[in-house]
XYZ file of C-alpha atoms in Angstrom:
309
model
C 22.090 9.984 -4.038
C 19.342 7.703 -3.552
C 15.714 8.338 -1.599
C 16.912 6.939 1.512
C 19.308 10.033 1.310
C 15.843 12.329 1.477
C 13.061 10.325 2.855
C 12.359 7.937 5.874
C 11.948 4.663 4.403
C 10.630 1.298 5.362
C 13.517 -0.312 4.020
C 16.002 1.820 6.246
C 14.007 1.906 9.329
C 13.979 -2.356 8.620
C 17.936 -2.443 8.036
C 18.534 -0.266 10.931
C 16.605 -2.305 13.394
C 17.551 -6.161 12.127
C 20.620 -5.003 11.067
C 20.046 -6.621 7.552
C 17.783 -5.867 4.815
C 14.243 -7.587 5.043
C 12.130 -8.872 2.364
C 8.180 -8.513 1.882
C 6.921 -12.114 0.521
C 3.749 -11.095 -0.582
C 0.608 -14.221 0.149
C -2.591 -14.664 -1.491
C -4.233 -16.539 1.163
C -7.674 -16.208 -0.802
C -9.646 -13.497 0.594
C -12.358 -11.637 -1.476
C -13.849 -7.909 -1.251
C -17.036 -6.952 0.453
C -17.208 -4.687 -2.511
C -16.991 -7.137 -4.640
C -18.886 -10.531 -3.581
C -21.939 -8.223 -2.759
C -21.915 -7.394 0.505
C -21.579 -3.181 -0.331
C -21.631 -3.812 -3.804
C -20.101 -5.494 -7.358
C -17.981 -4.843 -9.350
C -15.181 -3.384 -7.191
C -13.635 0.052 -7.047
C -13.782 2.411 -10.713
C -9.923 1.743 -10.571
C -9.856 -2.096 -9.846
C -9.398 -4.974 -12.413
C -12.550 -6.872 -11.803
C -11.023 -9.608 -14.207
C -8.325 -10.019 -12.547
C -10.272 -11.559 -9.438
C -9.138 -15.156 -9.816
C -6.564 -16.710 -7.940
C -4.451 -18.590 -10.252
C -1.325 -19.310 -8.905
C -2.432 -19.050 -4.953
C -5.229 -22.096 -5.115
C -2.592 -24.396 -5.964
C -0.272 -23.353 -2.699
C -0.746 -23.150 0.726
C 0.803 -20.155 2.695
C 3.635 -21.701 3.750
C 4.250 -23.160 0.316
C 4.095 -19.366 -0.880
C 6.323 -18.019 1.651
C 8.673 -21.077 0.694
C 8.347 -20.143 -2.916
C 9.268 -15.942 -2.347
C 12.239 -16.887 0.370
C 13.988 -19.601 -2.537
C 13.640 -16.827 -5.223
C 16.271 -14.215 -2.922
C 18.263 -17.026 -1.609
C 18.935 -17.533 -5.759
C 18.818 -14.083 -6.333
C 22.364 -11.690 -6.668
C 24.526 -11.667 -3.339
C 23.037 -7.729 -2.663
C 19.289 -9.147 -2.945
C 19.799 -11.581 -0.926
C 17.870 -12.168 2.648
C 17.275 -14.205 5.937
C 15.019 -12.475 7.115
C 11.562 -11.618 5.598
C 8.188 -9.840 6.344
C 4.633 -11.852 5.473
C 2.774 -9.712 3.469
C -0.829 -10.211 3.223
C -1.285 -7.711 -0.043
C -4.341 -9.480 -2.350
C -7.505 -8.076 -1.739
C -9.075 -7.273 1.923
C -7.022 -9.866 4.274
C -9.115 -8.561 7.592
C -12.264 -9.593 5.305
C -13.173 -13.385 7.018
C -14.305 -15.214 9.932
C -11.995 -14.455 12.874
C -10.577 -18.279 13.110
C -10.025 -18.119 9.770
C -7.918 -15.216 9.612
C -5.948 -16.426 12.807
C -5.334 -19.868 10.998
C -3.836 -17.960 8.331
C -1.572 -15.471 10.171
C -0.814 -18.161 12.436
C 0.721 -20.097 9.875
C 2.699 -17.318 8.439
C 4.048 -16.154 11.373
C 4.983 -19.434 13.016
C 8.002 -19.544 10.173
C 11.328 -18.831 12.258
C 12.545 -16.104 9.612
C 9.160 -14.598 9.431
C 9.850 -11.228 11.576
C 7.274 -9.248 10.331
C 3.592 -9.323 9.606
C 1.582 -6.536 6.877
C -2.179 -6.734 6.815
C -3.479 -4.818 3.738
C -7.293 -4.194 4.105
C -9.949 -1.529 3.896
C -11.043 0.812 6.447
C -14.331 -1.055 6.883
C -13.315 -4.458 7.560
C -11.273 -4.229 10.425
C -13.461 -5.166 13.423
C -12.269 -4.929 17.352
C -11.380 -8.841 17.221
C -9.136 -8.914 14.293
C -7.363 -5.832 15.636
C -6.794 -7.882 18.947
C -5.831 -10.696 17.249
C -3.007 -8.539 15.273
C -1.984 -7.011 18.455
C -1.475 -10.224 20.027
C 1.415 -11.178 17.335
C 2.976 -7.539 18.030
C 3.206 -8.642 21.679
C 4.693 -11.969 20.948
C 7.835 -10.149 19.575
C 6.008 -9.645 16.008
C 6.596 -6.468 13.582
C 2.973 -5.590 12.728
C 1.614 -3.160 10.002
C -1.737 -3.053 9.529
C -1.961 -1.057 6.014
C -5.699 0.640 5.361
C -6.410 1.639 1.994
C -7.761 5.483 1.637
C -6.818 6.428 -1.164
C -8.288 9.995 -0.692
C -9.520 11.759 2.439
C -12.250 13.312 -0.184
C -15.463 11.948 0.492
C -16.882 13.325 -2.747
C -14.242 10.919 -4.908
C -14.643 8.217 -2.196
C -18.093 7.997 -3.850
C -17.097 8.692 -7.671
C -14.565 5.776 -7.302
C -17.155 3.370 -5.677
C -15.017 2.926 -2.789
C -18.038 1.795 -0.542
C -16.730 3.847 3.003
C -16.026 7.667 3.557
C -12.934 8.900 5.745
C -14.749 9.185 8.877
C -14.439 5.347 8.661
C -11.044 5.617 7.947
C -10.321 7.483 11.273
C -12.444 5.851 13.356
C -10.200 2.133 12.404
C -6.721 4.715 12.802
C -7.982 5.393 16.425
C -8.975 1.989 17.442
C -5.670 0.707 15.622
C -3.209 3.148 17.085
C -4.991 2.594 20.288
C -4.111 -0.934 20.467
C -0.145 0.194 19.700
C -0.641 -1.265 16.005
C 1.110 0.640 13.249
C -1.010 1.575 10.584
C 0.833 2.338 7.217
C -1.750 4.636 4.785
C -2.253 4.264 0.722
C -3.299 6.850 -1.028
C -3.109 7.480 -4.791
C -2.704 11.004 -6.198
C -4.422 11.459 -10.017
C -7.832 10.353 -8.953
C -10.877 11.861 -11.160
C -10.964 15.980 -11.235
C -8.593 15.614 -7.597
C -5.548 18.421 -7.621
C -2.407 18.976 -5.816
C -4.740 21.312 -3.512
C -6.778 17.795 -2.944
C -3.803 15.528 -2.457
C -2.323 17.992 -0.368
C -5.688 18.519 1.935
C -5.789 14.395 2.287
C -2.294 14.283 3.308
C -3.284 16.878 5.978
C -5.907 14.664 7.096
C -4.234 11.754 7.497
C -1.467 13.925 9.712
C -3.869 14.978 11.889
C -5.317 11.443 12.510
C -2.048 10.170 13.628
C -0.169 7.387 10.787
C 2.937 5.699 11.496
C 3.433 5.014 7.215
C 2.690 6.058 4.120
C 2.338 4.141 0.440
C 2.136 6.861 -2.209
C 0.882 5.264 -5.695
C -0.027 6.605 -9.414
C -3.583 6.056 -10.594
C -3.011 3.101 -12.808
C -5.895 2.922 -15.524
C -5.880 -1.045 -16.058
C -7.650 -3.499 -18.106
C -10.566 -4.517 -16.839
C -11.098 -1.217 -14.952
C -14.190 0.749 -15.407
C -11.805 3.886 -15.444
C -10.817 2.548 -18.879
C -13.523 2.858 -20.068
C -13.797 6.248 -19.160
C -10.593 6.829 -20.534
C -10.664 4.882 -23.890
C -13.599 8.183 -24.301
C -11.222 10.844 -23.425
C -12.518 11.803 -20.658
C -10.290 10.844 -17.452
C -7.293 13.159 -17.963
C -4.562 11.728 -16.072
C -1.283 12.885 -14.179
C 2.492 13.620 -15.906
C 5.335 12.363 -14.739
C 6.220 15.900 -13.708
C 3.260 16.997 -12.128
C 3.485 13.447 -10.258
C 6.716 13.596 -8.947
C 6.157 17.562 -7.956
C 3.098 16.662 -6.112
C 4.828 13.648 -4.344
C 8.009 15.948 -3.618
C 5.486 18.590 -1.829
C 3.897 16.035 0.459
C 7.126 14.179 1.877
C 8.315 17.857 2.321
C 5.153 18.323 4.189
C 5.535 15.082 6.637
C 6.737 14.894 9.518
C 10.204 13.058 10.025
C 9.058 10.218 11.923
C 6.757 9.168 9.222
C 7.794 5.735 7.382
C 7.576 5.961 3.653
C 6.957 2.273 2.385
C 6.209 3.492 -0.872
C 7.114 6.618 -3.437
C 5.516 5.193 -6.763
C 4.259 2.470 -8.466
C 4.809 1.091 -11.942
C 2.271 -1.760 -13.236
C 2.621 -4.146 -16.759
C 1.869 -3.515 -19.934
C -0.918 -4.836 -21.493
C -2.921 -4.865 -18.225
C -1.340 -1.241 -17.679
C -3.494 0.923 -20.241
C -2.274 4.654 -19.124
C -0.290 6.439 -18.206
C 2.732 4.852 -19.940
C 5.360 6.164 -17.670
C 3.884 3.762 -14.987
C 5.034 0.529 -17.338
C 8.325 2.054 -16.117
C 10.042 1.240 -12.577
C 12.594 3.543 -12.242
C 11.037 6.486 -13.640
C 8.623 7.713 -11.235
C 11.538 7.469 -8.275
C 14.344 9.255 -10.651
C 11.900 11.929 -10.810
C 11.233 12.044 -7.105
C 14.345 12.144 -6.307
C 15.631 15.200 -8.042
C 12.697 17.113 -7.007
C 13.953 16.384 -3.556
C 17.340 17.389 -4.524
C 15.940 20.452 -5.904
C 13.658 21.492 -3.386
C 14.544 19.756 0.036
C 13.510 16.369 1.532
C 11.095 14.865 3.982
C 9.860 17.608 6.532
C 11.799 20.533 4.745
C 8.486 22.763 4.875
C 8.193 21.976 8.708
C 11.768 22.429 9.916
C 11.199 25.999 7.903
C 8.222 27.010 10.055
């Protein structure tokens, strides 16, 4: 059996509502980072790819060109693939992180497309003023599927600092309660092999973020890319990093820890080799969600620990 058999997932919760399965088209619509262009700082988060920060493919198109592009490559793609019906993803960098008629410009044009039901927003907890959050629940109230999806990471203020993140979680939970307040969903990414963080530490984060309220979660690897000043610190040995086993136990603990109702957009996350330095079960796709899922066969699925209480 599959995840969906174990875990609430985006793409069932989607299929079950439209009645077909949906499609993310991801857009670059060139926004930067405040912790990059310095504003809080250069240089990025420890974990980021600060080469990578060139937009080579998404200078050349405009939004709807991209969205055109990503809807062509499923209506080409393998009868179960394909889709009519898609979700805009606004995934590069912080896409809250611009001048308010700006932003609506580029949402606008995404979500004006007729098979455009959905709209993802991924940002940082410190770039999502009042207005933007209006202007996002505006397109929720015009018959729009919004996610606003806030990068944490970690609830550990302590590694918010060691990574350079540039905010601390009481930021986080102040942008979940204006958010959630407003009737927005807010989907939650947090990665689980951060520097000297445990089980104990992704377990006390998923907590956290529980007790905040969160509609959806995105669970993801540490990557240690190219780029990265984590490689550096692991090209000298000293960033120890998570198995595939201890990953997919951790992983298995906290979906047995959440709460049914709780959308899981996101197990694991594999990344390219040569920009993908360690670990090298992450150049792999399938692994990391084999490994979930027979943990979950093993030990019990989403909300296990809970119904057991």
């Amino acid at each position: 059996m599959g995840l969906d058999a174990y875990v609430n997932t985006f793409g069932a919760v989607c299929k079950a509502r439209y009645g077909t399965r949906l499609r993310k088209l991801t857009i670059d619509a060139m926004f930067t980072c405040p912790n990059r262009d310095g504003t809080l700082g250069r240089g990025g988060c420890t974990f980021c790819n600060v080469a990578s920060f060139s937009h080579q493919t998404a200078d050349m198109l405009s939004i709807t060109e991209q969205l055109e592009q990503g809807k062509s490559r499923y209506r080409e793609a393998k009868p179960q693939a394909q889709a009519d019906k898609f979700i805009a993803y606004f995934q590069a960098y912080t896409s809250t992180y611009d001048e308010y008629q700006v932003l609506m410009a580029k949402y606008d044009e995404a979500v004006k497309d007729g098979e455009i039901v959905g709209l993802c927003v991924g940002t940082r907890p410190d770039c999502v003023p009042d207005n933007v959050l209006d202007l996002l629940a505006s397109y929720q109230a015009n018959g729009v599927d919004v996610w606003l999806e806030l990068g944490l990471q970690t609830a550990k203020d302590e590694t918010l600092r060691k990574i350079n993140r540039g905010h601390d979680f009481g930021c986080y939970c102040d942008t979940v309660s204006r958010a959630r307040a407003r009737g927005l969903k807010v989907c939650t990414h947090l990665i689980l092999g951060l520097p000297d963080e445990t089980h104990s530490d992704y377990m006390a984060t998923l907590a956290a973020v529980l007790q905040q309220g969160v509609d959806g979660l995105k669970l993801h690897p540490l990557h240690v890319v190219e780029g990265s000043t984590m490689a550096k610190a692991w090209r000298s040995g000293r960033l120890p990093l998570l198995s595939l086993e201890d990953y997919a136990r951790s992983v298995g603990e906290m979906i047995r820890h959440t709460p049914a109702e709780v959308i899981f957009h996101r197990v694991t996350a594999y990344a390219k080799k040569p920009m993908l330095l360690a670990p090298d079960w992450c150049a792999y796709r399938w692994d990391g969600l084999v490994a979930i899922v027979d943990n979950l066969q093993l030990y019990g699925g989403q909300g296990h620990v809970l119904a057991q209480r």
